[in-house]
JSON list of C-alpha atoms and ligand atoms in Angstrom, two decimals:
[
{"chain": "A", "resi": 457, "resn": "MET", "atom": "CA", "xyz": [-39.40, 46.90, 124.59]},
{"chain": "A", "resi": 458, "resn": "LYS", "atom": "CA", "xyz": [-37.30, 46.51, 121.47]},
{"chain": "A", "resi": 459, "resn": "LYS", "atom": "CA", "xyz": [-38.55, 47.69, 118.17]},
{"chain": "A", "resi": 460, "resn": "PHE", "atom": "CA", "xyz": [-38.17, 45.99, 115.21]},
{"chain": "A", "resi": 461, "resn": "ASN", "atom": "CA", "xyz": [-39.08, 47.62, 111.38]},
{"chain": "A", "resi": 462, "resn": "THR", "atom": "CA", "xyz": [-40.00, 44.38, 109.78]},
{"chain": "A", "resi": 463, "resn": "LEU", "atom": "CA", "xyz": [-41.89, 41.25, 110.82]},
{"chain": "A", "resi": 464, "resn": "LEU", "atom": "CA", "xyz": [-38.91, 39.25, 109.78]},
{"chain": "A", "resi": 465, "resn": "GLU", "atom": "CA", "xyz": [-36.93, 41.02, 112.29]},
{"chain": "A", "resi": 466, "resn": "ALA", "atom": "CA", "xyz": [-39.36, 40.60, 115.08]},
{"chain": "A", "resi": 467, "resn": "VAL", "atom": "CA", "xyz": [-39.73, 36.76, 114.38]},
{"chain": "A", "resi": 468, "resn": "GLU", "atom": "CA", "xyz": [-35.67, 36.46, 114.25]},
{"chain": "A", "resi": 469, "resn": "PHE", "atom": "CA", "xyz": [-35.77, 38.01, 118.01]},
{"chain": "A", "resi": 470, "resn": "ALA", "atom": "CA", "xyz": [-39.12, 36.10, 118.92]},
{"chain": "A", "resi": 471, "resn": "VAL", "atom": "CA", "xyz": [-37.45, 32.85, 117.88]},
{"chain": "A", "resi": 472, "resn": "THR", "atom": "CA", "xyz": [-34.72, 33.32, 120.70]},
{"chain": "A", "resi": 473, "resn": "ARG", "atom": "CA", "xyz": [-37.39, 33.30, 123.26]},
{"chain": "A", "resi": 474, "resn": "CYS", "atom": "CA", "xyz": [-39.63, 30.68, 122.45]},
{"chain": "A", "resi": 475, "resn": "ASN", "atom": "CA", "xyz": [-40.61, 28.09, 119.91]},
{"chain": "A", "resi": 476, "resn": "SER", "atom": "CA", "xyz": [-44.45, 28.09, 119.03]},
{"chain": "A", "resi": 477, "resn": "TRP", "atom": "CA", "xyz": [-47.02, 30.62, 118.84]},
{"chain": "A", "resi": 478, "resn": "SER", "atom": "CA", "xyz": [-50.61, 31.11, 117.76]},
{"chain": "A", "resi": 479, "resn": "PHE", "atom": "CA", "xyz": [-52.26, 34.04, 116.00]},
{"chain": "A", "resi": 480, "resn": "ALA", "atom": "CA", "xyz": [-54.33, 36.17, 118.23]},
{"chain": "A", "resi": 481, "resn": "THR", "atom": "CA", "xyz": [-57.38, 36.62, 116.14]},
{"chain": "A", "resi": 482, "resn": "SER", "atom": "CA", "xyz": [-57.72, 32.59, 115.25]},
{"chain": "A", "resi": 483, "resn": "ASN", "atom": "CA", "xyz": [-56.55, 29.42, 116.20]},
{"chain": "A", "resi": 484, "resn": "ASP", "atom": "CA", "xyz": [-53.65, 28.90, 113.58]},
{"chain": "A", "resi": 485, "resn": "ASN", "atom": "CA", "xyz": [-50.63, 27.93, 115.36]},
{"chain": "A", "resi": 486, "resn": "TYR", "atom": "CA", "xyz": [-47.00, 28.45, 114.04]},
{"chain": "A", "resi": 487, "resn": "ASP", "atom": "CA", "xyz": [-43.54, 27.03, 114.70]},
{"chain": "A", "resi": 488, "resn": "VAL", "atom": "CA", "xyz": [-40.49, 28.45, 114.16]},
{"chain": "A", "resi": 489, "resn": "LYS", "atom": "CA", "xyz": [-40.22, 27.77, 110.62]},
{"chain": "A", "resi": 490, "resn": "GLY", "atom": "CA", "xyz": [-43.84, 28.57, 109.56]},
{"chain": "A", "resi": 491, "resn": "LEU", "atom": "CA", "xyz": [-43.48, 31.99, 111.63]},
{"chain": "A", "resi": 492, "resn": "LEU", "atom": "CA", "xyz": [-40.36, 32.94, 109.54]},
{"chain": "A", "resi": 493, "resn": "VAL", "atom": "CA", "xyz": [-42.08, 32.07, 106.27]},
{"chain": "A", "resi": 494, "resn": "LEU", "atom": "CA", "xyz": [-45.04, 33.98, 107.02]},
{"chain": "A", "resi": 495, "resn": "ALA", "atom": "CA", "xyz": [-42.94, 37.09, 108.34]},
{"chain": "A", "resi": 496, "resn": "GLU", "atom": "CA", "xyz": [-41.13, 36.81, 104.96]},
{"chain": "A", "resi": 497, "resn": "THR", "atom": "CA", "xyz": [-44.54, 36.88, 102.98]},
{"chain": "A", "resi": 498, "resn": "SER", "atom": "CA", "xyz": [-45.86, 39.33, 105.39]},
{"chain": "A", "resi": 499, "resn": "ASP", "atom": "CA", "xyz": [-43.09, 41.83, 104.98]},
{"chain": "A", "resi": 500, "resn": "SER", "atom": "CA", "xyz": [-42.86, 41.47, 100.97]},
{"chain": "A", "resi": 501, "resn": "GLU", "atom": "CA", "xyz": [-46.47, 41.95, 100.29]},
{"chain": "A", "resi": 502, "resn": "ASN", "atom": "CA", "xyz": [-47.23, 44.67, 103.46]},
{"chain": "A", "resi": 503, "resn": "PRO", "atom": "CA", "xyz": [-44.55, 46.66, 103.85]},
{"chain": "A", "resi": 504, "resn": "MET", "atom": "CA", "xyz": [-44.56, 48.77, 107.00]},
{"chain": "A", "resi": 505, "resn": "ASP", "atom": "CA", "xyz": [-45.67, 52.57, 107.02]},
{"chain": "A", "resi": 506, "resn": "GLU", "atom": "CA", "xyz": [-42.79, 54.83, 108.34]},
{"chain": "A", "resi": 507, "resn": "ASP", "atom": "CA", "xyz": [-44.12, 55.02, 111.48]},
{"chain": "A", "resi": 508, "resn": "SER", "atom": "CA", "xyz": [-44.98, 51.32, 112.21]},
{"chain": "A", "resi": 509, "resn": "PHE", "atom": "CA", "xyz": [-43.13, 48.96, 114.07]},
{"chain": "A", "resi": 510, "resn": "TYR", "atom": "CA", "xyz": [-43.31, 45.69, 115.53]},
{"chain": "A", "resi": 511, "resn": "VAL", "atom": "CA", "xyz": [-42.48, 44.89, 119.36]},
{"chain": "A", "resi": 512, "resn": "VAL", "atom": "CA", "xyz": [-41.77, 41.27, 121.01]},
{"chain": "A", "resi": 513, "resn": "SER", "atom": "CA", "xyz": [-42.55, 40.75, 124.42]},
{"chain": "A", "resi": 514, "resn": "PRO", "atom": "CA", "xyz": [-40.12, 38.92, 127.12]},
{"chain": "A", "resi": 515, "resn": "ALA", "atom": "CA", "xyz": [-41.89, 35.72, 126.63]},
{"chain": "A", "resi": 516, "resn": "GLY", "atom": "CA", "xyz": [-41.76, 36.38, 122.69]},
{"chain": "A", "resi": 517, "resn": "ALA", "atom": "CA", "xyz": [-44.97, 37.37, 121.89]},
{"chain": "A", "resi": 518, "resn": "ILE", "atom": "CA", "xyz": [-45.00, 39.53, 118.61]},
{"chain": "A", "resi": 519, "resn": "GLY", "atom": "CA", "xyz": [-46.96, 43.15, 118.37]},
{"chain": "A", "resi": 520, "resn": "LEU", "atom": "CA", "xyz": [-47.76, 45.83, 115.91]},
{"chain": "A", "resi": 521, "resn": "CYS", "atom": "CA", "xyz": [-47.42, 49.26, 116.97]},
{"chain": "A", "resi": 522, "resn": "GLU", "atom": "CA", "xyz": [-49.02, 51.45, 114.25]},
{"chain": "A", "resi": 523, "resn": "ASP", "atom": "CA", "xyz": [-49.10, 54.85, 115.77]},
{"chain": "A", "resi": 524, "resn": "GLY", "atom": "CA", "xyz": [-46.29, 54.91, 118.55]},
{"chain": "A", "resi": 525, "resn": "GLU", "atom": "CA", "xyz": [-48.77, 54.38, 121.01]},
{"chain": "A", "resi": 526, "resn": "ASP", "atom": "CA", "xyz": [-51.28, 51.31, 121.15]},
{"chain": "A", "resi": 527, "resn": "ILE", "atom": "CA", "xyz": [-49.76, 47.69, 120.60]},
{"chain": "A", "resi": 528, "resn": "TYR", "atom": "CA", "xyz": [-51.86, 45.37, 118.80]},
{"chain": "A", "resi": 529, "resn": "TRP", "atom": "CA", "xyz": [-50.65, 42.14, 119.72]},
{"chain": "A", "resi": 530, "resn": "LEU", "atom": "CA", "xyz": [-50.56, 39.61, 116.79]},
{"chain": "A", "resi": 531, "resn": "PHE", "atom": "CA", "xyz": [-48.71, 36.28, 118.01]},
{"chain": "A", "resi": 532, "resn": "LEU", "atom": "CA", "xyz": [-49.24, 35.27, 121.36]},
{"chain": "A", "resi": 533, "resn": "THR", "atom": "CA", "xyz": [-46.90, 32.37, 122.86]},
{"chain": "A", "resi": 534, "resn": "GLY", "atom": "CA", "xyz": [-47.99, 29.31, 125.09]},
{"chain": "A", "resi": 535, "resn": "SER", "atom": "CA", "xyz": [-47.25, 31.54, 128.11]},
{"chain": "A", "resi": 536, "resn": "SER", "atom": "CA", "xyz": [-48.88, 34.42, 126.84]},
{"chain": "A", "resi": 537, "resn": "THR", "atom": "CA", "xyz": [-51.87, 33.64, 129.03]},
{"chain": "A", "resi": 538, "resn": "ASP", "atom": "CA", "xyz": [-49.46, 34.22, 132.08]},
{"chain": "A", "resi": 539, "resn": "GLU", "atom": "CA", "xyz": [-47.87, 37.18, 130.86]},
{"chain": "A", "resi": 540, "resn": "ASP", "atom": "CA", "xyz": [-49.53, 40.74, 131.25]},
{"chain": "A", "resi": 541, "resn": "LEU", "atom": "CA", "xyz": [-49.15, 42.14, 127.92]},
{"chain": "A", "resi": 542, "resn": "PRO", "atom": "CA", "xyz": [-49.05, 45.61, 127.52]},
{"chain": "A", "resi": 543, "resn": "THR", "atom": "CA", "xyz": [-51.64, 47.37, 125.24]},
{"chain": "A", "resi": 544, "resn": "THR", "atom": "CA", "xyz": [-49.68, 50.95, 124.95]},
{"chain": "A", "resi": 545, "resn": "LEU", "atom": "CA", "xyz": [-46.21, 51.76, 124.52]},
{"chain": "A", "resi": 546, "resn": "GLN", "atom": "CA", "xyz": [-46.43, 53.90, 127.40]},
{"chain": "A", "resi": 547, "resn": "THR", "atom": "CA", "xyz": [-47.06, 50.87, 129.66]},
{"chain": "A", "resi": 548, "resn": "ALA", "atom": "CA", "xyz": [-44.79, 48.75, 127.80]},
{"chain": "A", "resi": 549, "resn": "SER", "atom": "CA", "xyz": [-41.44, 51.36, 128.53]},
{"chain": "A", "resi": 550, "resn": "GLN", "atom": "CA", "xyz": [-42.44, 50.91, 132.23]},
{"chain": "A", "resi": 551, "resn": "ILE", "atom": "CA", "xyz": [-41.46, 47.51, 132.39]},
{"chain": "A", "resi": 552, "resn": "LYS", "atom": "CA", "xyz": [-38.14, 46.79, 133.29]},
{"chain": "A", "resi": 553, "resn": "PHE", "atom": "CA", "xyz": [-36.34, 43.67, 133.09]},
{"chain": "A", "resi": 554, "resn": "CYS", "atom": "CA", "xyz": [-33.32, 41.93, 135.52]},
{"chain": "A", "resi": 555, "resn": "SER", "atom": "CA", "xyz": [-29.96, 42.65, 134.14]},
{"chain": "A", "resi": 556, "resn": "LYS", "atom": "CA", "xyz": [-28.89, 39.08, 135.33]},
{"chain": "A", "resi": 557, "resn": "CYS", "atom": "CA", "xyz": [-31.71, 36.79, 134.25]},
{"chain": "A", "resi": 558, "resn": "GLY", "atom": "CA", "xyz": [-33.56, 38.92, 131.37]},
{"chain": "A", "resi": 559, "resn": "LYS", "atom": "CA", "xyz": [-37.06, 37.88, 133.74]},
{"chain": "A", "resi": 560, "resn": "GLU", "atom": "CA", "xyz": [-39.62, 40.83, 134.00]},
{"chain": "A", "resi": 561, "resn": "ILE", "atom": "CA", "xyz": [-39.40, 42.70, 136.95]},
{"chain": "A", "resi": 562, "resn": "ILE", "atom": "CA", "xyz": [-41.97, 44.61, 139.25]},
{"chain": "A", "resi": 563, "resn": "LEU", "atom": "CA", "xyz": [-41.32, 48.61, 139.12]},
{"chain": "A", "resi": 564, "resn": "GLY", "atom": "CA", "xyz": [-39.56, 49.15, 142.30]},
{"chain": "A", "resi": 565, "resn": "ALA", "atom": "CA", "xyz": [-38.72, 46.16, 143.71]},
{"chain": "A", "resi": 566, "resn": "GLY", "atom": "CA", "xyz": [-35.49, 45.84, 145.19]},
{"chain": "A", "resi": 567, "resn": "PHE", "atom": "CA", "xyz": [-34.72, 42.45, 143.98]},
{"chain": "A", "resi": 568, "resn": "CYS", "atom": "CA", "xyz": [-35.51, 40.12, 140.96]},
{"chain": "A", "resi": 569, "resn": "GLY", "atom": "CA", "xyz": [-38.68, 37.67, 141.85]},
{"chain": "A", "resi": 570, "resn": "ALA", "atom": "CA", "xyz": [-36.94, 35.05, 139.56]},
{"chain": "A", "resi": 571, "resn": "CYS", "atom": "CA", "xyz": [-33.47, 35.07, 140.52]},
{"chain": "A", "resi": 572, "resn": "GLY", "atom": "CA", "xyz": [-32.95, 36.88, 143.33]},
{"chain": "A", "resi": 573, "resn": "ALA", "atom": "CA", "xyz": [-30.45, 39.34, 141.78]},
{"chain": "A", "resi": 574, "resn": "LYS", "atom": "CA", "xyz": [-30.35, 42.65, 143.74]},
{"chain": "A", "resi": 575, "resn": "LEU", "atom": "CA", "xyz": [-31.48, 45.60, 141.62]},
{"chain": "A", "resi": 576, "resn": "ASN", "atom": "CA", "xyz": [-30.61, 49.31, 141.24]},
{"chain": "B", "resi": 349, "resn": "ZN", "atom": "ZN1", "xyz": [-33.35, 37.89, 137.50]}
]
């Protein structure tokens, strides 16, 4: 899972994955523009600690990792309910992605479940 030092960097990556998000603890919804504006405001008002960083899930959900261990998911995507979001960085690092189609693959699987590419 990629690490981002600012929310804006995380959002700029997430927008390549999906185009709408909902805030995890409320019913607020964000489109690409809304999320970019929010990220810029958040970065200027709440600078990150050195140890903290953001992560982005394969489907575009954005999480915050403050201690290098636990992931707190901030923005969920429409497909987040189908996505098994890892709650710790250790779990996240065990998730592998298909080199052909980029979909998440099951650890130890011989073939990608999405496109059928052979995996090493
Ligand atoms: Zn694949």
